[in-house]
Amino acid sequence: MKVKVVSRILEANDRIAEENRKKFKEAGVFVANLMGAPGAGKTTLLEKTIKELKPHLKIGVIEGDIVGSDDAERIGALDIPVVQINTGGACHLDANMINSVLDDLPLKDLDMVIIENVGNLVCPAEFKVGEDIKMMVLSIAEGHDKPLKYPLMFQESSALVLNKIDLLPHMMNVDMNKIRNDSRALNPKLQVFEVSCATGQGIDAWAQWLNGLRSQ
Ligand code: MG
Ligand code: ZN
């Protein structure tokens, strides 16, 4: 019985996601849904990515958080359009939440919208919101067991950004090869990037890849 209820929720969600997708397409906007655990570095990666891409394209951001507007304020400081969604307890964004803020972004003037999902390695991967791609950040400090513990997020993502690689010398117990191998075993098409938002290492290659998707 419970399974039935959940699948109906997802069906209803998918219908609204399809509406969102049409609106994004009509406006000619590429949409990426950024997922990851709390503290993985989603907002910091967004800041670095936006700074890198801002000369080349017009980006808008939808910030998802349970409460508060700290992240939206950080992104807004980069002088780009940003909308905050507070889920009021829900641990993921759904298509209806995204639908409710579409008129608050100047979609027709934008090339790309990046959605920062609520910090969580589980249900954000289950909900379509009308995006072109999902992508995820994993900080290496979270440990090498995450791909096998949270497989759906790795399977649903087009890109995995391994963040905080500057910490590697202090992470004696983290097996980077295990992260890479387990991730690719779950999702052979996964693009893996290794970056440090602290030093800037790898940000340019990552941002160029993201920029390149827009025209595909
Ligand atoms: Mg954040
Ligand atoms: Zn959730």
Coordinates of N, CA and C and ligand atoms in Angstrom, one line a residue:
M1 N 0.8 -1.2 0.0 CA 0.0 0.0 0.0 C 0.9 1.3 0.0
K2 N 1.9 1.2 0.9 CA 2.7 2.4 0.9 C 3.4 2.7 -0.4
V3 N 3.8 1.6 -1.0 CA 4.5 1.8 -2.3 C 3.6 2.5 -3.3
K4 N 2.4 2.1 -3.3 CA 1.4 2.7 -4.2 C 1.3 4.2 -4.0
V5 N 1.2 4.6 -2.8 CA 1.1 6.0 -2.4 C 2.3 6.8 -2.9
V6 N 3.5 6.2 -2.7 CA 4.7 6.9 -3.1 C 4.8 7.0 -4.6
S7 N 4.4 6.0 -5.3 CA 4.5 6.1 -6.8 C 3.5 7.1 -7.3
R8 N 2.3 7.2 -6.7 CA 1.4 8.3 -7.1 C 1.9 9.7 -6.9
I9 N 2.6 9.9 -5.8 CA 3.2 11.2 -5.5 C 4.2 11.5 -6.6
L10 N 5.0 10.5 -7.0 CA 6.1 10.7 -8.0 C 5.4 10.9 -9.4
E11 N 4.3 10.2 -9.7 CA 3.6 10.5 -11.0 C 3.1 11.9 -11.1
A12 N 2.5 12.4 -10.0 CA 2.0 13.7 -10.0 C 3.1 14.7 -10.1
N13 N 4.2 14.4 -9.4 CA 5.4 15.3 -9.5 C 6.0 15.3 -10.9
D14 N 6.0 14.2 -11.6 CA 6.6 14.1 -13.0 C 5.7 14.9 -13.9
R15 N 4.4 15.0 -13.7 CA 3.6 15.8 -14.6 C 3.9 17.3 -14.5
I16 N 4.1 17.7 -13.3 CA 4.5 19.2 -13.1 C 5.9 19.4 -13.6
A17 N 6.8 18.4 -13.4 CA 8.2 18.6 -13.9 C 8.2 18.8 -15.4
E18 N 7.3 18.0 -16.1 CA 7.2 18.2 -17.5 C 6.7 19.6 -17.9
E19 N 5.8 20.1 -17.2 CA 5.3 21.5 -17.4 C 6.5 22.5 -17.3
N20 N 7.3 22.3 -16.2 CA 8.4 23.1 -16.0 C 9.4 23.0 -17.1
R21 N 9.7 21.8 -17.5 CA 10.6 21.5 -18.6 C 10.2 22.3 -19.9
K22 N 8.9 22.3 -20.2 CA 8.4 23.0 -21.4 C 8.7 24.5 -21.2
K23 N 8.4 25.0 -20.0 CA 8.7 26.5 -19.8 C 10.1 26.8 -20.0
F24 N 11.0 26.0 -19.5 CA 12.4 26.2 -19.6 C 12.8 26.1 -21.1
K25 N 12.3 25.1 -21.8 CA 12.6 25.0 -23.2 C 12.2 26.2 -24.0
E26 N 10.9 26.6 -23.8 CA 10.4 27.8 -24.5 C 11.3 29.0 -24.3
A27 N 11.8 29.1 -23.1 CA 12.7 30.3 -22.8 C 14.1 30.1 -23.3
G28 N 14.4 28.8 -23.7 CA 15.8 28.6 -24.2 C 16.8 28.5 -23.1
V29 N 16.4 28.0 -21.9 CA 17.2 27.9 -20.7 C 17.7 26.5 -20.5
F30 N 19.0 26.3 -20.2 CA 19.5 25.0 -19.8 C 19.4 24.9 -18.3
V31 N 18.9 23.8 -17.7 CA 18.7 23.8 -16.3 C 19.4 22.6 -15.7
A32 N 20.2 22.9 -14.6 CA 21.0 21.9 -13.9 C 20.6 21.9 -12.5
N33 N 20.3 20.7 -11.9 CA 19.9 20.5 -10.6 C 21.0 19.9 -9.8
L34 N 21.6 20.8 -8.9 CA 22.8 20.5 -8.1 C 22.4 19.9 -6.7
M35 N 22.9 18.7 -6.5 CA 22.6 17.9 -5.3 C 23.9 17.6 -4.5
G36 N 23.7 17.3 -3.2 CA 24.8 16.9 -2.4 C 24.4 17.0 -0.9
A37 N 25.2 16.4 -0.1 CA 25.0 16.4 1.4 C 25.2 17.8 2.0
P38 N 24.7 18.1 3.1 CA 25.0 19.4 3.8 C 26.5 19.5 4.0
G39 N 27.1 20.6 3.7 CA 28.6 20.7 3.9 C 29.5 20.2 2.8
A40 N 28.9 19.6 1.7 CA 29.7 19.1 0.6 C 30.4 20.3 -0.1
G41 N 29.7 21.5 -0.1 CA 30.3 22.6 -0.7 C 29.4 23.0 -2.0
K42 N 28.2 22.8 -1.9 CA 27.3 23.1 -3.1 C 27.3 24.6 -3.4
T43 N 27.1 25.4 -2.3 CA 27.0 26.9 -2.5 C 28.3 27.5 -2.9
T44 N 29.4 27.0 -2.3 CA 30.7 27.5 -2.6 C 31.1 27.1 -4.1
L45 N 30.8 25.9 -4.5 CA 31.0 25.5 -5.9 C 30.2 26.3 -6.8
L46 N 29.0 26.6 -6.4 CA 28.2 27.5 -7.3 C 28.8 28.9 -7.4
E47 N 29.3 29.4 -6.3 CA 29.9 30.8 -6.4 C 31.1 30.7 -7.3
K48 N 32.0 29.7 -7.2 CA 33.2 29.6 -8.1 C 32.8 29.4 -9.5
T49 N 31.7 28.6 -9.7 CA 31.3 28.3 -11.1 C 30.7 29.5 -11.8
I50 N 29.9 30.2 -11.0 CA 29.3 31.4 -11.6 C 30.4 32.5 -11.9
K51 N 31.3 32.6 -11.0 CA 32.4 33.6 -11.3 C 33.1 33.2 -12.6
E52 N 33.3 31.9 -12.8 CA 34.0 31.4 -14.0 C 33.2 31.7 -15.3
L53 N 31.9 31.4 -15.1 CA 31.0 31.4 -16.3 C 30.4 32.7 -16.6
K54 N 30.4 33.6 -15.7 CA 29.6 34.9 -15.8 C 30.0 35.7 -17.1
P55 N 31.3 35.7 -17.5 CA 31.6 36.4 -18.7 C 31.0 35.8 -19.9
H56 N 30.6 34.5 -19.9 CA 30.2 33.8 -21.1 C 28.7 33.6 -21.2
L57 N 28.0 33.6 -20.0 CA 26.6 33.3 -20.1 C 25.8 33.9 -18.9
K58 N 24.5 34.0 -19.2 CA 23.7 34.6 -18.1 C 23.0 33.5 -17.3
I59 N 23.4 33.5 -16.0 CA 23.0 32.4 -15.1 C 22.0 33.0 -14.1
G60 N 21.0 32.2 -13.8 CA 20.1 32.4 -12.7 C 20.1 31.3 -11.7
V61 N 19.8 31.5 -10.5 CA 19.9 30.4 -9.5 C 18.6 30.3 -8.7
I62 N 18.2 29.1 -8.4 CA 17.1 28.8 -7.5 C 17.8 28.1 -6.3
E63 N 17.6 28.7 -5.1 CA 18.3 28.2 -3.9 C 17.2 27.4 -3.1
G64 N 17.4 26.2 -2.8 CA 16.5 25.4 -2.0 C 17.1 25.2 -0.6
D65 N 16.4 25.6 0.4 CA 16.8 25.3 1.8 C 15.6 25.1 2.7
I66 N 15.8 24.3 3.7 CA 14.7 24.1 4.6 C 14.2 25.4 5.3
V67 N 15.1 26.2 5.8 CA 14.8 27.5 6.3 C 16.0 28.5 5.9
G68 N 15.7 29.7 6.0 CA 16.8 30.7 5.9 C 17.1 31.2 4.4
S69 N 18.0 32.2 4.3 CA 18.3 32.7 3.0 C 19.8 33.0 2.9
D70 N 20.6 32.4 3.7 CA 22.0 32.7 3.7 C 22.7 32.4 2.3
D71 N 22.3 31.3 1.8 CA 22.9 30.9 0.5 C 22.5 31.8 -0.6
A72 N 21.1 32.1 -0.6 CA 20.6 33.0 -1.7 C 21.3 34.4 -1.6
E73 N 21.6 34.8 -0.4 CA 22.3 36.1 -0.2 C 23.7 36.1 -0.7
R74 N 24.4 34.9 -0.5 CA 25.7 34.7 -1.0 C 25.7 34.8 -2.6
I75 N 24.8 34.1 -3.2 CA 24.7 34.1 -4.6 C 24.3 35.4 -5.2
G76 N 23.3 36.0 -4.5 CA 22.8 37.3 -4.9 C 23.9 38.4 -4.9
A77 N 24.9 38.2 -4.1 CA 26.1 39.1 -4.0 C 26.9 39.1 -5.3
L78 N 26.7 38.0 -6.1 CA 27.4 38.0 -7.4 C 26.7 38.7 -8.5
D79 N 25.6 39.4 -8.1 CA 24.8 40.2 -9.0 C 24.2 39.4 -10.1
I80 N 23.6 38.3 -9.8 CA 22.8 37.5 -10.8 C 21.4 37.3 -10.1
P81 N 20.4 37.0 -11.0 CA 19.1 36.7 -10.4 C 19.1 35.4 -9.6
V82 N 18.5 35.5 -8.4 CA 18.4 34.4 -7.5 C 17.1 34.4 -6.8
V83 N 16.5 33.2 -6.7 CA 15.2 33.0 -5.9 C 15.4 32.0 -4.8
Q84 N 14.9 32.3 -3.7 CA 15.0 31.4 -2.5 C 13.7 30.6 -2.4
I85 N 13.8 29.3 -2.3 CA 12.7 28.5 -1.9 C 13.0 27.9 -0.5
N86 N 12.1 28.2 0.5 CA 12.2 27.5 1.8 C 11.2 26.4 1.8
T87 N 11.7 25.2 2.0 CA 10.8 24.0 1.9 C 10.0 23.8 3.2
G88 N 10.3 24.5 4.3 CA 9.6 24.4 5.5 C 9.6 23.1 6.1
G89 N 10.7 22.4 6.0 CA 10.9 21.1 6.6 C 11.2 20.0 5.6
A90 N 10.6 20.1 4.4 CA 10.9 19.0 3.4 C 12.4 19.0 3.0
C91 N 12.9 17.8 2.8 CA 14.3 17.6 2.7 C 14.7 17.5 1.2
H92 N 13.9 17.9 0.3 CA 14.2 17.9 -1.1 C 13.3 19.0 -1.8
L93 N 13.7 19.4 -3.0 CA 12.8 20.2 -3.8 C 12.0 19.3 -4.7
D94 N 10.7 19.7 -4.9 CA 9.9 19.0 -5.9 C 9.5 19.9 -7.0
A95 N 8.8 19.3 -8.0 CA 8.5 20.1 -9.2 C 7.6 21.2 -8.9
N96 N 6.7 21.0 -8.0 CA 5.7 22.1 -7.7 C 6.4 23.3 -7.0
M97 N 7.4 23.0 -6.2 CA 8.1 24.2 -5.6 C 8.8 25.0 -6.7
I98 N 9.4 24.3 -7.6 CA 10.1 25.0 -8.7 C 9.1 25.7 -9.6
N99 N 8.0 25.1 -9.8 CA 6.9 25.7 -10.6 C 6.5 27.0 -10.0
S100 N 6.4 27.1 -8.7 CA 5.9 28.3 -8.0 C 6.8 29.5 -8.1
V101 N 8.1 29.3 -8.5 CA 9.0 30.4 -8.5 C 9.4 30.8 -10.0
L102 N 8.9 30.1 -11.0 CA 9.4 30.3 -12.3 C 9.1 31.7 -12.8
D103 N 8.0 32.3 -12.3 CA 7.8 33.7 -12.7 C 8.6 34.7 -12.0
D104 N 9.4 34.3 -11.0 CA 10.2 35.2 -10.3 C 11.6 35.3 -10.9
L105 N 11.9 34.5 -11.9 CA 13.2 34.6 -12.6 C 12.9 35.1 -14.0
P106 N 13.9 35.9 -14.6 CA 13.7 36.4 -15.9 C 14.2 35.4 -16.9
L107 N 13.4 34.3 -17.0 CA 13.9 33.1 -17.8 C 14.3 33.5 -19.2
K108 N 13.5 34.3 -19.9 CA 13.8 34.6 -21.3 C 15.2 35.3 -21.4
D109 N 15.7 36.0 -20.4 CA 17.0 36.6 -20.5 C 18.1 35.7 -20.1
L110 N 17.8 34.5 -19.6 CA 18.9 33.7 -19.1 C 19.3 32.6 -20.1
D111 N 20.5 32.1 -19.9 CA 21.0 31.0 -20.7 C 21.0 29.7 -19.8
M112 N 21.1 29.8 -18.5 CA 21.2 28.7 -17.7 C 20.6 29.0 -16.3
V113 N 19.9 28.0 -15.8 CA 19.5 28.1 -14.4 C 20.1 26.9 -13.6
I114 N 20.7 27.2 -12.5 CA 21.2 26.2 -11.6 C 20.4 26.2 -10.4
I115 N 19.9 25.0 -10.0 CA 19.1 24.8 -8.9 C 19.9 24.2 -7.8
E116 N 20.1 24.8 -6.7 CA 20.8 24.2 -5.5 C 19.7 23.5 -4.7
N117 N 19.8 22.2 -4.7 CA 18.8 21.4 -3.9 C 19.1 21.4 -2.4
V118 N 18.2 20.9 -1.6 CA 18.4 20.8 -0.2 C 19.5 19.8 0.1
G119 N 20.3 20.1 1.1 CA 21.4 19.2 1.4 C 20.9 17.9 1.9
N120 N 21.2 16.8 1.1 CA 20.6 15.5 1.4 C 21.1 14.6 0.3
L121 N 21.5 13.4 0.6 CA 22.0 12.4 -0.4 C 20.9 11.5 -0.9
V122 N 19.7 11.6 -0.4 CA 18.7 10.6 -0.7 C 17.6 11.1 -1.7
C123 N 16.6 11.8 -1.1 CA 15.4 12.0 -2.0 C 15.5 13.1 -3.1
P124 N 16.5 14.0 -3.0 CA 16.6 14.9 -4.2 C 16.8 14.1 -5.5
A125 N 17.4 13.0 -5.4 CA 17.6 12.2 -6.6 C 16.4 11.5 -7.1
E126 N 15.3 11.4 -6.3 CA 14.1 10.8 -6.7 C 13.1 11.7 -7.4
F127 N 13.3 13.0 -7.2 CA 12.3 14.0 -7.7 C 12.9 14.7 -8.9
K128 N 12.1 14.6 -10.1 CA 12.4 15.4 -11.2 C 11.8 16.8 -11.0
V129 N 12.5 17.8 -11.4 CA 11.9 19.2 -11.3 C 11.8 19.9 -12.6
G130 N 12.1 19.2 -13.7 CA 12.1 19.8 -15.0 C 13.5 20.2 -15.6
E131 N 14.5 19.6 -14.9 CA 15.9 19.9 -15.2 C 16.3 19.2 -16.5
D132 N 17.4 19.7 -17.1 CA 18.1 18.9 -18.2 C 19.0 17.9 -17.6
I133 N 19.7 18.2 -16.6 CA 20.6 17.3 -15.9 C 20.6 17.4 -14.4
K134 N 20.9 16.3 -13.7 CA 21.2 16.4 -12.3 C 22.7 16.3 -12.2
M135 N 23.3 16.9 -11.2 CA 24.7 16.8 -10.9 C 24.9 16.8 -9.4
M136 N 26.0 16.3 -8.9 CA 26.2 16.2 -7.5 C 27.6 16.6 -7.1
V137 N 27.7 17.1 -5.8 CA 29.0 17.4 -5.2 C 29.2 16.4 -4.1
L138 N 30.3 15.8 -4.0 CA 30.7 15.0 -2.8 C 32.0 15.5 -2.3
S139 N 32.1 15.9 -1.1 CA 33.4 16.3 -0.6 C 34.1 15.0 -0.1
I140 N 35.4 15.0 -0.4 CA 36.1 13.7 -0.1 C 36.1 13.4 1.4
A141 N 35.9 14.5 2.2 CA 35.8 14.3 3.7 C 34.6 13.4 4.1
E142 N 33.6 13.3 3.2 CA 32.5 12.5 3.5 C 32.8 11.0 3.5
G143 N 33.9 10.6 2.9 CA 34.3 9.2 2.9 C 34.0 8.5 1.6
H144 N 34.7 7.4 1.4 CA 34.7 6.6 0.1 C 33.5 5.6 0.1
D145 N 32.7 5.5 1.2 CA 31.6 4.6 1.1 C 30.3 5.1 0.5
K146 N 30.3 6.4 0.2 CA 29.1 7.1 -0.2 C 28.4 6.5 -1.5
P147 N 29.2 6.2 -2.5 CA 28.6 5.7 -3.8 C 27.7 4.5 -3.5
L148 N 28.3 3.5 -2.8 CA 27.5 2.3 -2.6 C 26.4 2.4 -1.5
K149 N 26.5 3.4 -0.7 CA 25.4 3.7 0.3 C 24.3 4.5 -0.2
Y150 N 24.6 5.3 -1.2 CA 23.6 6.2 -1.7 C 23.6 6.1 -3.3
P151 N 23.4 4.9 -3.8 CA 23.6 4.7 -5.2 C 22.7 5.5 -6.2
L152 N 21.5 5.8 -5.8 CA 20.6 6.5 -6.7 C 21.1 7.8 -7.2
M153 N 21.6 8.6 -6.2 CA 22.1 9.9 -6.5 C 23.3 9.8 -7.6
F154 N 24.1 8.8 -7.4 CA 25.2 8.7 -8.4 C 24.7 8.2 -9.7
Q155 N 23.6 7.4 -9.7 CA 23.1 6.9 -11.0 C 22.3 8.0 -11.7
E156 N 21.7 8.9 -11.0 CA 20.9 9.9 -11.6 C 21.7 11.1 -12.1
S157 N 22.9 11.3 -11.6 CA 23.7 12.4 -11.9 C 24.5 12.3 -13.2
S158 N 24.6 13.3 -14.0 CA 25.5 13.3 -15.1 C 26.9 13.6 -14.8
A159 N 27.1 14.4 -13.7 CA 28.4 14.7 -13.2 C 28.6 14.6 -11.7
L160 N 29.7 14.1 -11.3 CA 30.1 14.1 -9.9 C 31.3 15.0 -9.7
V161 N 31.1 16.0 -8.9 CA 32.2 16.9 -8.5 C 32.8 16.5 -7.2
L162 N 34.0 16.0 -7.2 CA 34.7 15.6 -5.9 C 35.4 16.8 -5.4
N163 N 34.8 17.4 -4.3 CA 35.3 18.7 -3.8 C 36.2 18.5 -2.6
K164 N 37.0 19.5 -2.3 CA 37.9 19.6 -1.2 C 39.1 18.7 -1.4
I165 N 39.6 18.5 -2.6 CA 40.7 17.6 -2.8 C 42.0 18.2 -2.2
D166 N 41.9 19.5 -1.9 CA 43.1 20.0 -1.1 C 43.3 19.4 0.2
L167 N 42.2 18.7 0.7 CA 42.3 18.0 2.0 C 43.0 16.6 1.9
L168 N 43.2 16.2 0.7 CA 43.6 14.8 0.5 C 44.8 14.4 1.4
P169 N 45.9 15.3 1.5 CA 47.0 14.8 2.3 C 46.6 14.5 3.8
H170 N 45.5 15.0 4.2 CA 45.0 14.8 5.6 C 44.0 13.7 5.7
M171 N 43.6 13.1 4.6 CA 42.6 12.1 4.6 C 43.2 10.7 4.3
M172 N 44.0 10.3 5.3 CA 44.7 9.0 5.1 C 43.8 7.8 4.8
N173 N 42.6 7.9 5.3 CA 41.7 6.7 5.2 C 40.8 6.8 4.0
V174 N 40.8 7.9 3.2 CA 39.9 8.0 2.1 C 40.6 7.4 0.8
D175 N 39.9 6.5 0.2 CA 40.4 5.8 -1.0 C 39.7 6.4 -2.2
M176 N 40.5 7.3 -2.9 CA 39.9 8.0 -4.0 C 39.6 7.1 -5.1
N177 N 40.4 6.0 -5.3 CA 40.1 5.1 -6.4 C 38.8 4.4 -6.2
K178 N 38.5 4.1 -4.9 CA 37.3 3.4 -4.6 C 36.1 4.3 -4.9
I179 N 36.2 5.6 -4.6 CA 35.1 6.5 -5.0 C 34.9 6.5 -6.5
R180 N 36.0 6.7 -7.2 CA 36.0 6.7 -8.7 C 35.4 5.5 -9.3
N181 N 35.9 4.3 -8.8 CA 35.5 3.0 -9.4 C 34.1 2.7 -9.1
D182 N 33.7 2.9 -7.8 CA 32.3 2.5 -7.4 C 31.3 3.5 -8.1
S183 N 31.7 4.7 -8.3 CA 30.8 5.7 -8.9 C 30.6 5.3 -10.4
R184 N 31.7 5.0 -11.1 CA 31.6 4.6 -12.5 C 30.9 3.3 -12.7
A185 N 31.1 2.4 -11.7 CA 30.4 1.1 -11.8 C 28.9 1.3 -11.7
L186 N 28.4 2.2 -10.9 CA 27.0 2.5 -10.8 C 26.5 3.3 -12.0
N187 N 27.4 4.1 -12.6 CA 26.9 4.9 -13.7 C 28.1 5.2 -14.7
P188 N 28.2 4.3 -15.7 CA 29.4 4.4 -16.6 C 29.5 5.7 -17.3
K189 N 28.4 6.5 -17.4 CA 28.4 7.7 -18.2 C 28.8 8.9 -17.3
L190 N 28.9 8.7 -16.0 CA 29.2 9.8 -15.1 C 30.5 10.5 -15.4
Q191 N 30.4 11.8 -15.5 CA 31.6 12.6 -15.6 C 32.1 13.0 -14.3
V192 N 33.4 12.7 -14.0 CA 33.9 12.9 -12.7 C 35.0 14.1 -12.7
F193 N 34.8 15.0 -11.9 CA 35.7 16.2 -11.8 C 36.2 16.3 -10.4
E194 N 37.5 16.6 -10.3 CA 38.1 16.7 -8.9 C 38.5 18.2 -8.8
V195 N 37.9 18.8 -7.7 CA 38.1 20.3 -7.6 C 38.4 20.6 -6.1
S196 N 39.0 21.8 -6.0 CA 39.1 22.4 -4.6 C 38.6 23.8 -4.8
C197 N 37.5 24.1 -4.1 CA 36.9 25.4 -4.1 C 37.8 26.3 -3.3
A198 N 38.6 25.8 -2.4 CA 39.5 26.6 -1.6 C 40.7 27.1 -2.4
T199 N 41.3 26.2 -3.2 CA 42.5 26.7 -4.0 C 42.1 27.0 -5.5
G200 N 40.9 26.6 -5.9 CA 40.5 26.9 -7.3 C 40.9 25.8 -8.3
Q201 N 41.6 24.8 -7.7 CA 42.1 23.7 -8.6 C 40.9 23.0 -9.3
G202 N 41.0 22.8 -10.6 CA 39.9 22.0 -11.3 C 38.7 22.7 -11.6
I203 N 38.5 24.0 -11.1 CA 37.2 24.7 -11.3 C 37.0 25.0 -12.8
D204 N 38.2 25.4 -13.5 CA 38.0 25.8 -14.9 C 37.5 24.7 -15.8
A205 N 38.1 23.5 -15.6 CA 37.7 22.3 -16.4 C 36.3 22.0 -16.1
W206 N 35.9 22.0 -14.9 CA 34.5 21.7 -14.5 C 33.5 22.7 -15.2
A207 N 33.8 24.0 -15.0 CA 33.0 25.0 -15.5 C 32.9 25.0 -17.0
Q208 N 34.0 24.7 -17.7 CA 33.9 24.6 -19.2 C 33.0 23.4 -19.6
W209 N 33.1 22.3 -18.9 CA 32.2 21.2 -19.2 C 30.8 21.6 -19.1
L210 N 30.4 22.3 -18.0 CA 29.0 22.7 -17.8 C 28.6 23.7 -18.9
N211 N 29.4 24.6 -19.2 CA 29.2 25.6 -20.2 C 28.9 24.9 -21.6
G212 N 29.7 23.8 -21.9 CA 29.6 23.1 -23.1 C 28.2 22.4 -23.3
L213 N 27.6 22.1 -22.2 CA 26.3 21.3 -22.3 C 25.2 22.2 -22.9
R214 N 25.3 23.5 -22.7 CA 24.2 24.4 -23.0 C 23.8 24.3 -24.5
S215 N 24.8 24.1 -25.3 CA 24.6 24.1 -26.8 C 24.2 22.8 -27.3
Q216 N 24.2 21.7 -26.5 CA 23.9 20.4 -27.0 C 22.4 20.1 -27.1
Ligands
MG1 MG 24.2 25.6 0.3
ZN2 ZN 13.3 14.6 0.9

